[in-house]
């Protein structure tokens, strides 16, 4: 790897940030953290990141979507790949239907928490290719 | 059957007594009157079937008496007995309602024939009267039955639509009109196709009509109306005894409220699932890191195990709170209220938290007014309510602060205040603070663990006791939760 890729972890749960940071760092990535939607947007606008790992439910149940939409409307950031994580499975009646929302494609990958380390790395590799 | 009663009105005693004897021999109940006035009095007092009357009498003559009898009861049969029988007086008496006349002198046989004919007439009159009464009664019942059905159909809380075999609406009650947003006048006789906008319901009724010969099963479905209400519909085909189609009956029930509760419930389940999953996910993540060799440093491993244990504890607390929450909701059925002395409960609760306060170097104060009245309540719930408030106060008050608990009377209510000099609650958060799983999110609160259920449980308990919870708070200065509970009335 000629240049180390930089990843931002946006999650309001410190445990998930810590766990994912350890996994990603031990695989050679540079990692930074944000604990809210606003903090994530601030960091993304001031520094360069190659990937955003984004928790769906932070302070609000859809703060993750809010971040994703804001990024896709930003000329400089709309190409940034996003890995969306959530612990809200569809089964419980979560009010979002990916197939019906054309805006959904703005997020590049979607996974249910907790994510197995290999699964996380696999998705990150794909998005960074 | 009662005795047949006959009255003989005649001023000639021989004739009167003679007639009475013949009548008695005919097994009739007989009375006599020697003039018209006494005759009328008797008629007004007793129910006579037949009256025999003389035309020429003192005080009140036969013709006048006849008129009075007619006015009193036209169904009494009157027979004129007169010694001065002329065609004229007989005709006049007949036109005034007499049934027959008997000229004096007469033989007992002639008399009996006239009386029997008169009684036969009377029998026919009574029979006719009875038939008429019965007919009237039937008509009344019929119209009552119709009114009754109408009233029942119109006062049903469910909507009712009846169609005939060609799909025309033949009956629709006001609730159904309202549900379908229809106007009464423009409905009867129109077809379901023209009237009902909801495609699902329309098709279902049509289908029921199409296969009415084959299937007598009713079908149910849920429909959503244009004004966002949910209806449950049950459509039943109507057949006569020869299996000929009569039409359909549709019953509509508004289930919007049930749907709302359902939605709230699934919303809550989703929230709970999220809250339960987060700590478990973290534990799973930490264990993965350890087992898959991402960390090897013993200190780091210890740290992760400790963090996992804390997550497990948080999970246990959450499950306990959830159980408490569901327990407070079942109060009405499962628990009986007892008389409670609030000061005792508060004292015990404050004692319980003394060590925790000491560790945080907090000044935990307690004051209870003397002679406070008792309240009616569930002991463990009341103590849970104050534990939740005191535990929060300790949690959100920095070292060196003060937490005070006091009870006094206020406007007919027992008022317990739990006051702290802690971080306070922002105006924005105050709006939602009693909602399940709502937690203030800022730099300080993030480091404090909590399930987000404590205050909603406290509020539910206050509600269960017909009381209420009040919050006064300013960011940076502290919060006061005040619980108002109604006192027991003797």
XYZ file of C-alpha atoms in Angstrom:
619
model
C 0.000 0.000 0.000
C 1.686 3.149 -1.208
C -0.521 5.594 0.654
C -2.561 4.833 3.759
C -6.263 5.373 3.299
C -8.034 7.536 5.838
C -11.392 6.518 7.286
C -13.812 8.490 9.461
C -15.906 6.526 11.955
C -19.125 8.394 12.828
C -20.956 6.717 15.694
C -22.364 7.995 18.967
C -21.500 4.738 20.693
C -17.903 4.893 21.956
C -17.639 1.109 22.108
C -18.363 0.688 18.400
C -15.915 3.429 17.522
C -13.217 1.760 19.600
C -13.861 -1.716 18.197
C -13.945 -0.634 14.577
C -10.931 1.608 15.054
C -8.855 -1.312 16.342
C -9.925 -3.549 13.449
C -9.251 -0.928 10.797
C -5.973 0.320 12.274
C -4.555 -3.159 12.552
C -5.232 -3.478 8.836
C -3.203 -0.420 8.018
C -5.895 2.261 7.753
C -5.724 5.682 9.331
C -8.783 6.253 11.506
C -10.481 9.312 12.963
C -13.699 9.456 14.981
C -16.826 11.635 15.233
C -19.531 11.149 17.855
C -22.389 13.046 16.188
C -23.733 13.975 12.789
C -22.506 17.555 13.134
C -19.046 16.546 14.282
C -18.785 14.178 11.318
C -19.767 16.884 8.813
C -17.324 19.339 10.372
C -14.415 16.891 10.065
C -15.307 15.830 6.538
C -15.348 19.449 5.361
C -12.028 20.340 6.909
C -9.933 17.238 6.157
C -9.660 14.680 3.390
C -11.112 11.208 4.026
C -11.283 8.217 1.676
C -14.266 6.550 3.355
C -16.995 7.317 5.877
C -18.321 4.559 8.146
C -21.606 6.036 9.285
C -23.982 4.980 12.039
C -27.600 5.530 11.089
C -29.047 6.239 14.519
C -27.017 8.756 16.429
C -28.753 11.606 18.225
C -31.817 11.169 16.004
C -33.054 8.030 14.424
C -32.140 9.270 10.955
C -29.104 11.443 11.641
C -27.064 9.079 9.471
C -29.267 9.787 6.480
C -28.999 13.485 7.185
C -25.195 13.253 6.930
C -25.401 11.148 3.763
C -27.762 13.605 2.043
C -25.638 16.600 3.049
C -22.537 14.962 1.611
C -24.133 14.040 -1.689
C -25.192 17.641 -2.160
C -21.692 18.910 -1.512
C -19.682 19.197 -4.773
C -16.411 18.277 -3.053
C -17.743 15.392 -1.023
C -20.401 13.753 -3.170
C -17.979 11.092 -4.411
C -17.013 10.004 -0.899
C -18.006 6.369 -0.422
C -20.179 5.687 2.629
C -20.597 2.485 4.565
C -23.840 2.822 6.493
C -24.186 0.853 9.707
C -27.303 0.444 11.739
C -28.592 -1.709 14.540
C -32.184 -1.107 13.479
C -33.139 -4.147 11.463
C -35.901 -3.789 8.889
C -37.921 -6.470 10.602
C -38.897 -4.198 13.460
C -40.786 -1.888 11.147
C -38.074 0.647 10.485
C -39.684 3.182 8.229
C -37.339 3.166 5.275
C -37.688 1.213 2.051
C -34.468 1.239 0.092
C -35.924 0.013 -3.152
C -38.561 2.751 -3.258
C -36.330 5.673 -2.402
C -34.261 6.737 -5.393
C -32.045 8.725 -3.053
C -31.055 5.557 -1.316
C -28.245 4.921 -3.803
C -26.457 7.845 -2.289
C -25.160 5.464 0.338
C -22.824 2.911 -1.106
C -23.048 0.035 1.298
C -25.327 -0.936 4.105
C -24.766 -3.320 6.968
C -26.436 -4.298 10.178
C -24.566 -3.841 13.430
C -22.737 -5.561 14.987
C -20.540 -6.251 12.037
C -18.118 -9.134 12.080
C -14.459 -7.890 11.692
C -13.920 -9.803 8.431
C -17.201 -8.511 7.025
C -16.259 -4.958 7.948
C -12.845 -5.241 6.308
C -14.314 -6.892 3.256
C -16.768 -4.048 2.710
C -14.166 -1.382 3.390
C -11.758 -2.966 0.857
C -14.448 -3.050 -1.806
C -15.475 0.553 -1.288
C -11.893 1.773 -1.393
C -10.935 -0.084 -4.568
C -116.537 -15.865 30.576
C -118.445 -13.412 32.743
C -122.195 -13.569 33.229
C -124.339 -11.923 30.619
C -126.054 -8.980 32.276
C -129.439 -7.581 31.362
C -131.258 -4.503 32.676
C -135.016 -4.092 32.521
C -136.195 -0.486 32.714
C -139.959 -0.270 33.116
C -142.229 1.709 35.460
C -144.898 -1.012 35.418
C -143.824 -3.275 38.229
C -145.749 -6.352 36.986
C -144.080 -6.284 33.592
C -140.645 -5.477 35.076
C -140.775 -8.292 37.610
C -142.265 -10.699 35.052
C -139.477 -9.952 32.582
C -136.815 -10.302 35.288
C -138.147 -13.742 36.194
C -138.080 -14.977 32.599
C -134.542 -13.647 32.159
C -133.341 -15.258 35.394
C -134.717 -18.558 34.149
C -132.563 -18.044 31.014
C -129.475 -18.020 33.330
C -128.909 -14.335 32.833
C -127.916 -11.868 35.537
C -130.789 -9.408 35.715
C -131.405 -5.999 37.282
C -134.501 -3.863 37.237
C -135.074 -0.110 37.241
C -138.426 1.574 37.741
C -137.669 4.715 35.790
C -135.223 6.142 33.211
C -133.093 8.041 35.750
C -132.414 4.975 37.916
C -131.879 2.943 34.715
C -129.203 5.361 33.530
C -127.466 5.299 36.906
C -127.295 1.498 36.777
C -126.035 1.516 33.212
C -123.251 3.907 34.205
C -122.270 1.673 37.130
C -122.495 -1.809 35.565
C -121.449 -3.340 32.277
C -124.747 -4.438 30.683
C -124.971 -6.430 27.509
C -128.621 -5.868 26.876
C -131.130 -3.250 28.034
C -134.881 -3.678 27.726
C -136.628 -0.361 28.046
C -140.081 1.061 28.105
C -140.637 4.154 26.006
C -143.146 5.926 28.263
C -141.732 6.445 31.762
C -141.666 9.199 34.341
C -138.553 11.332 35.013
C -136.636 10.206 31.908
C -138.541 8.676 29.019
C -137.324 5.722 26.972
C -136.287 7.757 23.927
C -134.061 10.089 25.994
C -132.629 7.138 27.920
C -131.790 5.450 24.600
C -129.791 8.503 23.531
C -127.872 8.475 26.819
C -127.162 4.761 26.491
C -125.847 5.339 22.981
C -123.604 8.104 24.231
C -122.370 5.939 27.086
C -121.658 2.812 25.057
C -123.033 2.290 21.546
C -122.257 -1.441 21.775
C -124.969 -2.053 24.393
C -127.894 -3.707 22.649
C -131.204 -1.951 23.395
C -134.635 -3.434 22.821
C -137.687 -1.219 23.089
C -140.642 -2.690 24.998
C -143.696 -0.507 24.616
C -147.422 -0.620 25.031
C -147.940 2.294 22.775
C -146.151 0.846 19.855
C -146.662 2.764 16.743
C -144.671 2.501 13.567
C -143.463 6.067 14.097
C -142.081 5.659 17.606
C -140.525 2.322 16.703
C -138.819 3.784 13.623
C -137.591 6.745 15.639
C -136.175 4.426 18.309
C -134.481 2.304 15.655
C -132.886 5.371 14.055
C -131.570 6.346 17.489
C -129.785 3.037 17.767
C -132.283 0.590 19.257
C -131.724 -2.897 17.949
C -135.305 -4.152 18.037
C -138.684 -3.539 19.582
C -141.287 -5.659 21.278
C -144.895 -4.505 21.425
C -146.885 -5.115 24.614
C -148.549 -7.350 25.354
C -146.190 -10.205 24.480
C -145.919 -13.890 25.338
C -142.891 -15.184 27.262
C -141.893 -17.087 24.093
C -141.922 -13.880 21.975
C -139.925 -12.161 24.702
C -137.314 -14.953 24.827
C -136.891 -14.898 21.019
C -136.329 -11.119 21.042
C -133.900 -11.368 23.970
C -131.949 -14.232 22.373
C -131.652 -12.339 19.090
C -130.526 -9.280 21.000
C -127.927 -11.337 22.872
C -126.757 -12.909 19.610
C -126.289 -9.423 18.240
C -124.377 -8.488 21.339
C -122.124 -11.535 20.918
C -121.346 -10.553 17.332
C -120.601 -7.016 18.391
C -118.182 -8.204 21.077
C -116.519 -10.617 18.685
C -116.064 -7.892 16.114
C -114.693 -5.596 18.773
C -112.183 -8.244 19.848
C -111.098 -8.873 16.271
C -110.652 -5.161 15.708
C -108.580 -4.872 18.867
C -106.400 -7.769 17.828
C -105.832 -6.301 14.391
C -104.886 -2.971 15.918
C -102.527 -4.687 18.290
C -100.839 -6.561 15.429
C -100.457 -3.379 13.449
C -98.924 -1.692 16.461
C -96.519 -4.556 16.966
C -95.610 -4.520 13.331
C -94.822 -0.848 13.359
C -92.974 -1.231 16.662
C -90.878 -4.013 15.160
C -90.011 -1.837 12.204
C -89.118 1.089 14.419
C -87.090 -1.171 16.632
C -85.038 -2.605 13.772
C -84.579 0.873 12.386
C -83.398 2.140 15.757
C -81.000 -0.764 16.201
C -79.517 -0.384 12.734
C -79.178 3.362 13.139
C -77.582 3.244 16.543
C -75.000 0.569 15.721
C -71.449 1.764 16.154
C -70.506 -0.310 13.121
C -71.344 0.715 9.600
C -73.942 -1.417 7.811
C -74.539 -1.602 4.061
C -77.088 -3.992 2.568
C -77.284 -4.491 -1.184
C -79.693 -6.440 -3.310
C -78.605 -8.961 -5.919
C -77.864 -6.383 -8.581
C -75.543 -4.533 -6.268
C -77.951 -1.720 -5.472
C -77.794 -0.324 -1.961
C -81.099 -1.042 -0.204
C -80.125 -0.126 3.328
C -77.282 1.897 4.778
C -76.961 3.219 8.304
C -75.660 6.671 9.289
C -72.294 5.312 10.466
C -71.673 3.685 7.087
C -72.714 6.898 5.324
C -70.173 8.792 7.374
C -67.447 6.221 6.847
C -68.033 6.255 3.089
C -68.524 10.031 3.046
C -71.938 9.690 1.449
C -75.100 11.773 1.542
C -78.220 9.903 2.671
C -80.522 11.261 -0.048
C -78.398 10.213 -2.971
C -77.731 6.674 -1.860
C -80.664 4.278 -1.803
C -81.113 2.459 -5.113
C -77.720 3.408 -6.479
C -75.235 0.638 -7.144
C -72.154 -0.078 -5.094
C -70.066 0.693 -8.174
C -71.416 4.236 -8.324
C -71.303 4.929 -4.625
C -68.243 3.415 -3.076
C -64.938 5.016 -3.945
C -62.816 2.477 -2.180
C -61.807 -0.033 -4.867
C -61.006 -2.808 -2.422
C -64.426 -2.726 -0.782
C -66.240 -2.235 -4.091
C -64.546 -5.243 -5.664
C -65.074 -7.365 -2.620
C -68.829 -6.716 -2.632
C -69.026 -7.391 -6.376
C -67.072 -10.608 -6.007
C -69.309 -11.749 -3.177
C -72.329 -11.149 -5.408
C -70.772 -13.011 -8.330
C -70.048 -16.166 -6.420
C -73.006 -15.902 -4.079
C -74.449 -19.195 -5.324
C -71.229 -21.084 -4.793
C -69.971 -19.745 -1.520
C -71.825 -18.586 1.528
C -68.668 -17.703 3.412
C -68.189 -14.159 4.529
C -64.976 -12.382 3.646
C -63.049 -9.899 5.735
C -60.514 -7.300 4.735
C -58.917 -4.094 5.904
C -59.353 -0.912 3.936
C -57.924 2.546 4.249
C -60.273 5.437 3.544
C -59.398 8.691 1.841
C -59.376 10.482 5.181
C -56.703 8.106 6.476
C -58.939 5.956 8.612
C -58.679 2.189 8.747
C -61.804 0.078 8.417
C -62.274 -3.599 8.948
C -64.966 -4.923 6.624
C -66.941 -8.144 6.765
C -69.048 -9.009 3.743
C -71.619 -11.793 3.917
C -73.746 -13.085 1.020
C -77.488 -13.271 1.693
C -79.422 -16.287 0.403
C -83.012 -17.383 0.883
C -83.883 -20.958 1.891
C -83.838 -22.060 -1.765
C -80.339 -20.697 -2.234
C -81.483 -17.798 -4.327
C -79.401 -14.664 -4.125
C -80.876 -11.941 -1.950
C -77.853 -9.649 -1.818
C -75.010 -8.864 0.564
C -74.554 -7.493 4.041
C -71.413 -5.491 4.756
C -70.374 -4.559 8.281
C -67.676 -1.908 8.617
C -65.725 -1.301 11.813
C -63.420 1.621 12.383
C -60.110 0.222 13.625
C -58.056 3.424 13.321
C -57.426 3.618 17.065
C -56.330 -0.014 17.218
C -53.983 0.670 14.316
C -52.493 3.626 16.173
C -51.851 1.521 19.264
C -50.341 -1.148 17.044
C -48.054 1.424 15.478
C -46.994 2.813 18.865
C -46.322 -0.687 20.018
C -44.134 -1.596 17.079
C -42.363 1.753 17.398
C -41.644 0.895 21.014
C -40.480 -2.601 20.139
C -38.145 -1.114 17.542
C -36.701 1.277 20.110
C -36.297 -1.501 22.656
C -34.636 -3.725 20.077
C -32.191 -0.942 19.284
C -31.438 -0.318 22.957
C -30.960 -4.021 23.638
C -28.823 -4.573 20.568
C -26.343 -1.788 21.143
C -24.704 -3.154 24.336
C -24.846 -6.732 23.035
C -23.272 -5.633 19.773
C -20.486 -3.954 21.721
C -19.887 -7.046 23.849
C -19.800 -9.137 20.691
C -17.347 -6.700 19.128
C -15.001 -6.716 22.130
C -15.027 -10.512 22.295
C -14.259 -10.718 18.580
C -11.260 -8.443 19.033
C -9.923 -10.608 21.836
C -10.625 -13.980 20.242
C -9.397 -13.070 16.768
C -6.141 -11.685 18.068
C -6.603 -8.009 17.262
C -5.278 -7.174 20.693
C -2.751 -9.099 22.687
C -1.682 -6.673 25.380
C -2.980 -8.046 28.710
C -3.933 -4.633 30.006
C -5.895 -3.909 26.868
C -7.625 -7.280 27.066
C -8.551 -6.591 30.693
C -9.926 -3.213 29.700
C -12.141 -4.779 27.069
C -13.403 -7.446 29.397
C -14.257 -4.762 31.951
C -16.050 -2.741 29.283
C -17.971 -5.834 28.220
C -18.992 -6.443 31.785
C -20.230 -2.849 32.115
C -22.253 -3.281 28.944
C -23.728 -6.482 30.323
C -24.653 -4.654 33.537
C -26.255 -1.838 31.568
C -28.219 -4.439 29.674
C -29.430 -6.013 32.910
C -30.480 -2.600 34.227
C -32.340 -1.936 31.019
C -34.172 -5.230 31.235
C -35.095 -4.501 34.858
C -36.406 -1.093 33.860
C -38.395 -2.622 31.022
C -39.939 -5.061 33.443
C -40.765 -2.187 35.801
C -42.289 -0.262 32.963
C -44.569 -3.102 31.991
C -45.404 -3.694 35.656
C -46.533 -0.089 36.139
C -48.810 -0.484 33.153
C -50.639 -3.428 34.660
C -51.326 -1.734 38.000
C -55.079 -1.525 37.689
C -55.572 -5.250 37.482
C -52.910 -6.809 39.581
C -52.266 -4.581 42.557
C -54.291 -3.094 45.343
C -53.458 0.210 46.923
C -52.761 0.481 50.626
C -52.450 3.391 52.995
C -48.945 4.758 52.829
C -46.994 7.095 55.079
C -44.878 9.069 52.658
C -42.259 10.152 55.208
C -41.385 6.553 56.053
C -40.916 5.640 52.403
C -38.862 8.759 51.665
C -36.686 8.173 54.693
C -35.920 4.598 53.643
C -35.192 5.642 50.086
C -32.889 8.485 51.099
C -31.019 6.135 53.451
C -30.485 3.713 50.600
C -28.690 6.386 48.569
C -26.554 7.758 51.416
C -23.424 5.787 50.514
C -23.642 6.633 46.865
C -23.985 10.327 47.731
C -21.055 10.147 50.127
C -18.833 8.554 47.463
C -19.624 11.463 45.153
C -19.113 13.944 47.998
C -22.683 15.156 47.686
C -24.714 16.663 50.498
C -27.913 14.568 50.574
C -30.548 16.397 52.632
C -33.940 15.187 53.760
C -36.895 17.006 55.308
C -40.450 15.917 55.882
C -43.213 18.147 57.334
C -44.827 16.821 60.492
C -48.304 15.257 60.419
C -48.545 14.841 56.670
C -51.720 12.984 55.670
C -51.485 9.435 54.356
C -51.865 8.606 50.694
C -53.390 5.621 48.939
C -50.818 3.867 46.842
C -48.738 0.898 45.875
C -45.838 0.778 48.257
C -43.140 -0.529 45.924
C -44.163 1.768 43.081
C -44.005 4.886 45.239
C -40.594 3.881 46.503
C -39.464 3.154 42.918
C -40.699 6.566 41.813
C -38.535 8.373 44.373
C -35.525 6.081 43.894
C -35.556 6.955 40.210
C -35.683 10.688 40.919
C -33.032 10.608 43.681
C -30.747 8.325 41.673
C -30.976 10.716 38.708
C -30.267 13.715 40.937
C -27.133 12.036 42.290
C -26.037 10.922 38.823
C -26.343 14.361 37.238
C -24.939 16.455 40.096
C -21.170 17.038 40.099
C -19.021 16.475 43.195
C -19.634 18.855 46.070
C -23.227 19.549 45.062
C -26.439 19.281 47.044
C -29.382 16.918 46.572
C -32.374 17.588 48.804
C -35.612 15.675 49.254
C -38.563 17.314 50.999
C -42.254 16.643 51.467
C -45.082 19.034 52.387
C -48.738 19.759 51.645
C -49.561 21.878 48.639
C -53.099 22.768 47.603
C -54.687 19.502 48.699
C -51.844 17.462 47.272
C -48.868 15.931 48.925
C -45.869 17.530 47.221
C -42.473 15.848 47.248
C -39.577 17.793 45.763
C -36.291 16.249 44.673
C -33.923 19.130 44.070
C -30.345 19.115 42.886
C -27.568 21.578 42.034
C -26.610 19.493 39.009
C -26.103 20.121 35.302
C -29.772 20.947 34.638
C -31.868 20.127 31.596
C -32.109 22.329 28.509
C -35.480 23.760 27.478
C -35.346 21.578 24.373
C -34.739 18.382 26.365
C -37.429 19.256 28.920
C -40.053 18.729 26.235
C -39.053 15.096 25.687
C -37.471 14.104 28.957
C -40.387 11.890 30.054
C -40.441 9.934 26.795
C -39.160 6.389 26.765
C -35.451 6.093 25.877
C -35.040 9.837 25.637
C -31.709 10.941 26.994
C -30.085 14.337 26.891
C -27.136 14.144 24.595
C -24.228 16.343 25.520
C -20.616 16.069 26.616
C -21.545 15.428 30.253
C -24.513 13.093 29.877
C -22.690 10.886 27.394
C -20.344 9.732 30.127
C -23.254 8.867 32.442
C -24.899 5.527 31.906
C -28.656 5.229 31.978
C -31.432 3.310 30.358
C -33.560 6.284 29.358
C -36.532 4.720 31.107
C -36.216 6.042 34.675
C -38.270 9.191 34.190
C -40.936 7.578 32.031
C -41.389 4.979 34.747
C -41.602 7.739 37.387
C -44.208 9.582 35.350
C -46.271 6.426 34.805
C -46.264 5.713 38.534
C -47.408 9.272 39.321
C -50.166 8.862 36.710
C -51.199 5.526 38.218
C -51.693 7.289 41.536
C -53.763 10.096 39.988
C -50.899 12.454 40.614
C -48.491 14.306 38.366
C -44.864 15.198 37.913
C -43.474 18.681 37.417
C -40.022 19.736 36.289
C -38.231 23.013 36.915
C -34.732 23.216 35.565
C -32.067 25.560 34.344
C -28.967 24.432 32.537
C -25.906 24.650 34.736
C -27.892 25.433 37.858
C -29.833 22.312 38.670
C -33.204 20.591 38.430
C -36.217 20.194 40.696
C -38.644 17.366 40.104
C -41.850 17.782 42.076
C -44.279 14.912 42.529
C -47.864 15.746 43.463
C -49.961 12.951 44.939
C -53.595 13.228 46.065
C -54.050 12.589 49.788
C -56.335 9.869 51.082
C -59.839 11.133 51.796
C -61.586 9.668 54.825
